Short mmCIF file of C-alpha atoms and ligand atoms in Angstrom, two decimals:
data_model
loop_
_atom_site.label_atom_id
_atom_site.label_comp_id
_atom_site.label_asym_id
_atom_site.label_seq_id
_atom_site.Cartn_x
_atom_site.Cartn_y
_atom_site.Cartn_z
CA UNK H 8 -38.56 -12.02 -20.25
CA UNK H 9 -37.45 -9.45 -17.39
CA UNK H 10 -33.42 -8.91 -17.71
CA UNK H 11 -31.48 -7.66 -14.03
CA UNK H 12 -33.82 -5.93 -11.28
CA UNK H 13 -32.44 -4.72 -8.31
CA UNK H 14 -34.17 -2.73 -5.34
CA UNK H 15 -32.94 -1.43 -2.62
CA UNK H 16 -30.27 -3.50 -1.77
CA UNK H 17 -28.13 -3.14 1.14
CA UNK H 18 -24.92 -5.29 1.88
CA UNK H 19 -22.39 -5.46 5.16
CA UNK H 20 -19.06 -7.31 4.68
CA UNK H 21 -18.82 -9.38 7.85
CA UNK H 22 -17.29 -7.46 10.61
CA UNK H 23 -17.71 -4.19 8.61
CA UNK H 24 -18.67 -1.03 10.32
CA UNK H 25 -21.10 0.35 7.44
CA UNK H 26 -22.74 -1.37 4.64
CA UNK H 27 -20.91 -1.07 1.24
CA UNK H 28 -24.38 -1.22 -0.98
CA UNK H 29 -26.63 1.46 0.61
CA UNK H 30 -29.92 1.43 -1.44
CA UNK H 31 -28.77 0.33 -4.57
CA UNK H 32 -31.64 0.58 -7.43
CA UNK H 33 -31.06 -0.50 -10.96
CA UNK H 34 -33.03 -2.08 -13.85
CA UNK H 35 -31.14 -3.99 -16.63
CA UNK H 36 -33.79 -4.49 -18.91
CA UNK H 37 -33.70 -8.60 -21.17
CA UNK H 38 -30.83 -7.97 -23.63
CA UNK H 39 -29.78 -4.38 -22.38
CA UNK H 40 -26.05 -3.62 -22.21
CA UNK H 41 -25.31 -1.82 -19.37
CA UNK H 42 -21.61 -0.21 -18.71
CA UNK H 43 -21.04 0.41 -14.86
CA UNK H 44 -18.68 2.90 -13.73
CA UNK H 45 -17.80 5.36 -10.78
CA UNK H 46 -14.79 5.54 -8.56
CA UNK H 47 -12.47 2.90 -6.65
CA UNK H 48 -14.38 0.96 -3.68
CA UNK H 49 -18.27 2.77 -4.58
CA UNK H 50 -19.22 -0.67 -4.22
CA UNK H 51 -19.01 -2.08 -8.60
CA UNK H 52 -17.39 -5.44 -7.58
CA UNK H 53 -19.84 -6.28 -4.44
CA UNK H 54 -22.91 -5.54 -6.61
CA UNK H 55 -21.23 -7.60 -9.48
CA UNK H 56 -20.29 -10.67 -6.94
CA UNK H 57 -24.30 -10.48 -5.06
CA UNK H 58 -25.85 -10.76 -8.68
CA UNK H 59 -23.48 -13.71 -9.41
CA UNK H 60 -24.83 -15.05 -6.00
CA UNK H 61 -21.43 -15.19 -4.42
CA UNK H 62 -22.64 -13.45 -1.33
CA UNK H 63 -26.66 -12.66 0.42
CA UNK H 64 -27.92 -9.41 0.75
CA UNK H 65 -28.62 -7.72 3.98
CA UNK H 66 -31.82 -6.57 2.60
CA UNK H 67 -33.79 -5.81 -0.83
CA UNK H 68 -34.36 -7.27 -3.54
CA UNK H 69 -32.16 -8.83 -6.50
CA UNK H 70 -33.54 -10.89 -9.47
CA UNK H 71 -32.12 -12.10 -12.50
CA UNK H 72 -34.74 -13.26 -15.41
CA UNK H 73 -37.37 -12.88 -12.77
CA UNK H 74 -35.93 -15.06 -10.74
CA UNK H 75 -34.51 -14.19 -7.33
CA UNK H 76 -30.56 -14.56 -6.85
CA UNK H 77 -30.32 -16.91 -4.20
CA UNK H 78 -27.05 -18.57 -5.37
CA UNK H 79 -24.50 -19.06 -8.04
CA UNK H 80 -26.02 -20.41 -11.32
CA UNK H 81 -26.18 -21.26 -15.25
CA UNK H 82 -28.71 -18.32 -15.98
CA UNK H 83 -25.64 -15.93 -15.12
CA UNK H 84 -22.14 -16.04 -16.72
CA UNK H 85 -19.46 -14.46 -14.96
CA UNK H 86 -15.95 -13.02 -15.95
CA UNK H 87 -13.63 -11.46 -14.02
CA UNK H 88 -10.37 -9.58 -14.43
CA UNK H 89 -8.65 -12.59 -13.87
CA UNK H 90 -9.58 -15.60 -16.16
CA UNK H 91 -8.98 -18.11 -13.00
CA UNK H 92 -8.45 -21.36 -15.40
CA UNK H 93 -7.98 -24.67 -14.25
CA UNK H 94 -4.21 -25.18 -15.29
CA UNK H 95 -4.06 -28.82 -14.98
CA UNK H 96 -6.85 -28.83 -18.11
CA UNK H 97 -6.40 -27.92 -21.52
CA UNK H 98 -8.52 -25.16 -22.75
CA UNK H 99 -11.15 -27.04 -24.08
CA UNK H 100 -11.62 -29.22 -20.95
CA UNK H 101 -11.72 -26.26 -18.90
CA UNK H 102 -14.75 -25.08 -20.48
CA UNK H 103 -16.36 -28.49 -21.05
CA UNK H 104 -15.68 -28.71 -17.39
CA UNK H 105 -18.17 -26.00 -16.68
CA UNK H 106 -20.61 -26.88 -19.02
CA UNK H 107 -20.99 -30.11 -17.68
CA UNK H 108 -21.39 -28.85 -13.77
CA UNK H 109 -24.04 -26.61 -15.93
CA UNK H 110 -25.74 -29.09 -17.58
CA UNK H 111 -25.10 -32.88 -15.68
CA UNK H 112 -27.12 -34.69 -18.28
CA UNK H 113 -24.68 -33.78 -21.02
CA UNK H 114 -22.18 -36.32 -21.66
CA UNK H 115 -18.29 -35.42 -21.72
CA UNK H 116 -18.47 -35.91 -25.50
CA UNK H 117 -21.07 -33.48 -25.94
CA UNK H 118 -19.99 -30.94 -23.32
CA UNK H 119 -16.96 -30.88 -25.64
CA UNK H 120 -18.11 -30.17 -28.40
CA UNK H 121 -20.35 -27.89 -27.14
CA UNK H 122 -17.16 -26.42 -25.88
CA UNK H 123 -15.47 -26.38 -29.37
CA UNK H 124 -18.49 -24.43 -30.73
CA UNK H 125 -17.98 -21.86 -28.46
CA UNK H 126 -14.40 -21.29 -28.85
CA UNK H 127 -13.88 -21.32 -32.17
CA UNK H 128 -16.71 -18.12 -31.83
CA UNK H 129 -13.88 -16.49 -30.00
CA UNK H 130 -11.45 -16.81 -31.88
CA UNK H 131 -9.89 -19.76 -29.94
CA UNK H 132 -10.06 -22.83 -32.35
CA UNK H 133 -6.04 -23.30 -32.86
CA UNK H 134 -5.20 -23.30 -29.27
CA UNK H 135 -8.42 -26.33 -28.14
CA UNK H 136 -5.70 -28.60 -26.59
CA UNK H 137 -3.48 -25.86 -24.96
CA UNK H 138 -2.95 -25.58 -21.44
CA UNK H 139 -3.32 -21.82 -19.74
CA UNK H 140 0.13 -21.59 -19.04
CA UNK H 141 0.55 -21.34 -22.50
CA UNK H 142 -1.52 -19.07 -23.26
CA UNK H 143 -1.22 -15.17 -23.52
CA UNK H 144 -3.55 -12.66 -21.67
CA UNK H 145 -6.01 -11.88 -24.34
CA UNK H 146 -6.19 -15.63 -24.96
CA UNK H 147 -6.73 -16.40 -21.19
CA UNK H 148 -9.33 -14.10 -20.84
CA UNK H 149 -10.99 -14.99 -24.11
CA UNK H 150 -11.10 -18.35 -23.05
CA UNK H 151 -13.03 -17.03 -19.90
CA UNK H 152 -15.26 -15.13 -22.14
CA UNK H 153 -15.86 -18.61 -23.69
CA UNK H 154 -16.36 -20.36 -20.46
CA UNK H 155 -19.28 -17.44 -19.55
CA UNK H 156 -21.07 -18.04 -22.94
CA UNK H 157 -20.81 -21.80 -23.25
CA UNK H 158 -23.33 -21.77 -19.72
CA UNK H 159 -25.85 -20.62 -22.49
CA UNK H 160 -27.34 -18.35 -19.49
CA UNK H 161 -29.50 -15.69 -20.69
CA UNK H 162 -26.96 -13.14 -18.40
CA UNK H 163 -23.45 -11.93 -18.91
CA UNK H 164 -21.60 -10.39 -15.68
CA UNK H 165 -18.34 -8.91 -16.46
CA UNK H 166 -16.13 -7.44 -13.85
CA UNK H 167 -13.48 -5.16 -15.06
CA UNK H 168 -12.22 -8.30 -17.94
CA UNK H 169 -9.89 -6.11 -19.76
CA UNK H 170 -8.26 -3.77 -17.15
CA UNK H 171 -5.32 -6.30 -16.81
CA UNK H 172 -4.77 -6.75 -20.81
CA UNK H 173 -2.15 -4.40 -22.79
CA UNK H 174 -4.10 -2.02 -25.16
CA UNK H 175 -4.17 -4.12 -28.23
CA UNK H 176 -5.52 -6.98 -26.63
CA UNK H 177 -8.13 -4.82 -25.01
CA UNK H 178 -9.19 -3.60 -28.15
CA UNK H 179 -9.61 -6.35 -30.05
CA UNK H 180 -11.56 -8.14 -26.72
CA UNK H 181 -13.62 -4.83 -26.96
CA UNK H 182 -14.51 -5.79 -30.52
CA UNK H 183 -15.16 -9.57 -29.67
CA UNK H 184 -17.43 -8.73 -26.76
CA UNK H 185 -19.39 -6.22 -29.23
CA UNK H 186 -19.46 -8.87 -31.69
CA UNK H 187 -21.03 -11.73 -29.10
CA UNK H 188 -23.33 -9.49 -27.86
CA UNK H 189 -24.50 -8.39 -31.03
CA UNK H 190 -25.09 -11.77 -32.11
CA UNK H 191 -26.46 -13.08 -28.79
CA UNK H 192 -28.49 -10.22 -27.47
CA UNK H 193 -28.07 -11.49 -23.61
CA UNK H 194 -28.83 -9.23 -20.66
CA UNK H 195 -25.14 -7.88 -20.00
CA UNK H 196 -24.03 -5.86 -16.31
CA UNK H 197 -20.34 -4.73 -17.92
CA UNK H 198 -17.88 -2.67 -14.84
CA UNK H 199 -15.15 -1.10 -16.49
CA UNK H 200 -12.91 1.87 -15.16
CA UNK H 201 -12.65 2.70 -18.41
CA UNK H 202 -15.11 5.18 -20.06
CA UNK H 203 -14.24 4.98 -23.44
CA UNK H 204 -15.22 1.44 -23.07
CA UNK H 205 -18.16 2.12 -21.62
CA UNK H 206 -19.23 4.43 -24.02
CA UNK H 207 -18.63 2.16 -26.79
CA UNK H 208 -19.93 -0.61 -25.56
CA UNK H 209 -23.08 0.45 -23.58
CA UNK H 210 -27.04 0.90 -24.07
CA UNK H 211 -26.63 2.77 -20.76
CA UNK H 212 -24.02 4.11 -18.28
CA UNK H 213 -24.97 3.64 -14.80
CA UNK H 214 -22.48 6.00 -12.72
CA UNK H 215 -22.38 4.60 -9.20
CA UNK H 216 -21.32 6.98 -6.06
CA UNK H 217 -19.93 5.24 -3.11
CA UNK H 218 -22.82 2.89 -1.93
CA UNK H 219 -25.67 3.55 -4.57
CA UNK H 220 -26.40 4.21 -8.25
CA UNK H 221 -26.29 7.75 -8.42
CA UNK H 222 -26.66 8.97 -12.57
CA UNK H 223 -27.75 6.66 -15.38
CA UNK H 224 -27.17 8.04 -19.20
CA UNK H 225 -28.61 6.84 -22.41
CA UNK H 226 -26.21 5.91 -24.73
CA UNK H 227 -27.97 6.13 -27.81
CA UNK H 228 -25.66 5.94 -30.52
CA UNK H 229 -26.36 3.84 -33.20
CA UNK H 230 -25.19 0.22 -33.96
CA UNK H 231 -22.75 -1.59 -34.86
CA UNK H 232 -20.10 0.97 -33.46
CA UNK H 233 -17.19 1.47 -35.21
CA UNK H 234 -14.48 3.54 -32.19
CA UNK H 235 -12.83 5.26 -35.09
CA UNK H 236 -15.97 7.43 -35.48
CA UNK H 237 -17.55 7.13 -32.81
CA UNK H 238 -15.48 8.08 -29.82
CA UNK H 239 -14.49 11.81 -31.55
CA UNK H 240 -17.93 12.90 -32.21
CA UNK H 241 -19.49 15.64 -30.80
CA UNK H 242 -21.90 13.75 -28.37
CA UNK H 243 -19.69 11.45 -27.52
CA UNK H 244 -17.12 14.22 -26.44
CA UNK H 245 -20.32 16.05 -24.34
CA UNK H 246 -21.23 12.52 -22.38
CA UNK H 247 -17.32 11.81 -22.03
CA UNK H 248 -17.42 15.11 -20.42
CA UNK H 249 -20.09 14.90 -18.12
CA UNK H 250 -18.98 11.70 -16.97
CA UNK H 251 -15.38 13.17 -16.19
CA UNK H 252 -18.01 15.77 -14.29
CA UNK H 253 -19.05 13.09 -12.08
CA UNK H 254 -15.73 11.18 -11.37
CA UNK H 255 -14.31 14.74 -10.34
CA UNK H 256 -17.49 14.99 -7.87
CA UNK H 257 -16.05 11.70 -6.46
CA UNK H 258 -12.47 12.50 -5.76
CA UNK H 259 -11.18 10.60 -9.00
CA UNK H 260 -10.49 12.71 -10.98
CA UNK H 261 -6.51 11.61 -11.14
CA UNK H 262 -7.82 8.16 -12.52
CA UNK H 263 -9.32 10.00 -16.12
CA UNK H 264 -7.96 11.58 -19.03
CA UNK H 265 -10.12 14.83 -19.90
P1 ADP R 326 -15.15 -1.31 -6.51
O1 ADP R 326 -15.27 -2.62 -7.23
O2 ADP R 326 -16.14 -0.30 -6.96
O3 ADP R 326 -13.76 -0.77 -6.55
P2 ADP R 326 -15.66 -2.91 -4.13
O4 ADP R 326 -16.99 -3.51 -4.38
O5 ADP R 326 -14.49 -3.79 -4.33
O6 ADP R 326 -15.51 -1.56 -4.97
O7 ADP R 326 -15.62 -2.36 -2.63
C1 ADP R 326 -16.68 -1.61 -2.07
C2 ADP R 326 -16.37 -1.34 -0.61
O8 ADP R 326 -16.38 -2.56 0.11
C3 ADP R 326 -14.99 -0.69 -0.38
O9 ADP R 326 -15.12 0.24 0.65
C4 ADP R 326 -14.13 -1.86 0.04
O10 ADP R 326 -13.12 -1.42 0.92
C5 ADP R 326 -15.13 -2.74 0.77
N1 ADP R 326 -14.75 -4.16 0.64
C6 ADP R 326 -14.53 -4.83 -0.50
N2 ADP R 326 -14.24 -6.12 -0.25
C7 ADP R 326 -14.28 -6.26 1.09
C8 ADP R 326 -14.08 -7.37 1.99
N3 ADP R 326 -13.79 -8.59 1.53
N4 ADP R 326 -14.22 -7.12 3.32
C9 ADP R 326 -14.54 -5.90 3.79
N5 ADP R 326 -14.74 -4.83 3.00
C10 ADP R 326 -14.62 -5.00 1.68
MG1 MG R 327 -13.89 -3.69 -8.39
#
């Protein structure tokens, strides 16, 4: 089973001047975890919405399972910073919602339960009947989480999920997200700004440069992760560094703390 290929891809927003993906290579092997970082506007969020089959590429090549992206679908969750929940639903009929547009032979009775199942794996099983408004940010983006997994997709795309959450809701998604994936094992493109949370979470660290994938780095620290140890040891202090390295060779360097 092939995980995320991508070759050479090249994509114009309409009515743009230059393309905003300029050659973009990068190989997510079946149950990889990749963290994707580099600077404001290189181009994370474009790749992230042509894999999810939101938009076409102006040329190259972009498959997903070994199937080529040609539109939205099951195979892929997505998550994005903003959980974008229906609010006239409950929680519960939010995600049963998608499962069923998923899966049409399903009936509602199953799609909800198959909903329930997935919730109460993040965490969510007292708040089932609760609408979003209700809900706090961790909870509202947990519920997304949910939402992603419950397509049963082999593929998890995550677009910046935690950047909008306070810091102890961000760490304790952190955790949850290690947790899933350490259970599930699916193929998961993660863009963060963060690169703490890259490092904790990653296989690999792709570094992307306005346009193009410029570095990738092994991350080859052993699992499960625990942050208390891990993010002051000596390694992880030399690849913090070098990736501070690259964000100051892209003009960001007053976005990180050295
Ligand atoms: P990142 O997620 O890395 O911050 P984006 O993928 O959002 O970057 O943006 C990449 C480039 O594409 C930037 O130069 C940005 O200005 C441009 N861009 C993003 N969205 C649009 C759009 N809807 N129309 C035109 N240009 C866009
Ligand atoms: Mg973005």
């Amino acid at each position: 089973m092939s995980g995320i290929e991508i070759h050479n891809l090249y994509f114009t927003y309409p009515g743009a001047d230059s393309p905003s993906l300029r050659g973009v290579d990068l190989r997510v092997k079946a149950g990889e975890f990749l963290s994707l970082i580099g600077p404001s506007g290189c181009g994370k969020s474009t790749l992230l919405r042509l894999l999810a089959g939101l938009a076409a590429p102006d040329s190259g090549t972009l498959t997903c399972g070994g199937v080529p992206v040609t539109g939205p679908g099951p195979d892929r969750g997505v998550v994005f910073q903003s959980p974008a929940l229906f609010p006239w639903l409950t929680v519960r009929d939010n995600v049963a919602f998608a499962i069923r547009k998923a899966m049409r032979s399903l009936s509602r009775r199953e799609a909800a339960e198959r909903a329930e199942a997935v919730l109460v794996r993040v965490g969510l099983q007292d708040a089932l009947k609760a609408y979003p408004a209700r809900l706090s940010g961790g909870m509202a983006q947990r519920a997304a989480i949910a939402r992603a997994l419950a397509m049963g997709g082999s593929t998890l795309l995550l677009d910046e999920p935690f950047s909008a959450l306070d810091p102890k809701n961000r760490l304790s998604l952190q955790e949850l997200l290690l947790r899933l994936w350490e259970e599930d094992r699916k193929t998961v493109l993660f863009v963060t700004h963060d690169m703490d949370e890259a490092i904790l979470l990653g296989d690999h660290i792709a570094f992307m440069e306005p346009g193009r994938i410029a570095v990738r780095h092994s991350v080859g620290f052993p699992r499960p992760r625990r942050r208390e140890t891990l993010l002051v040891s000596a390694p992880c202090c030399t690849l913090r560094r070098e990736l501070i390295a690259l964000f100051y060779q892209w003009g960001e360097a007053a976005e990180v703390n050295p």
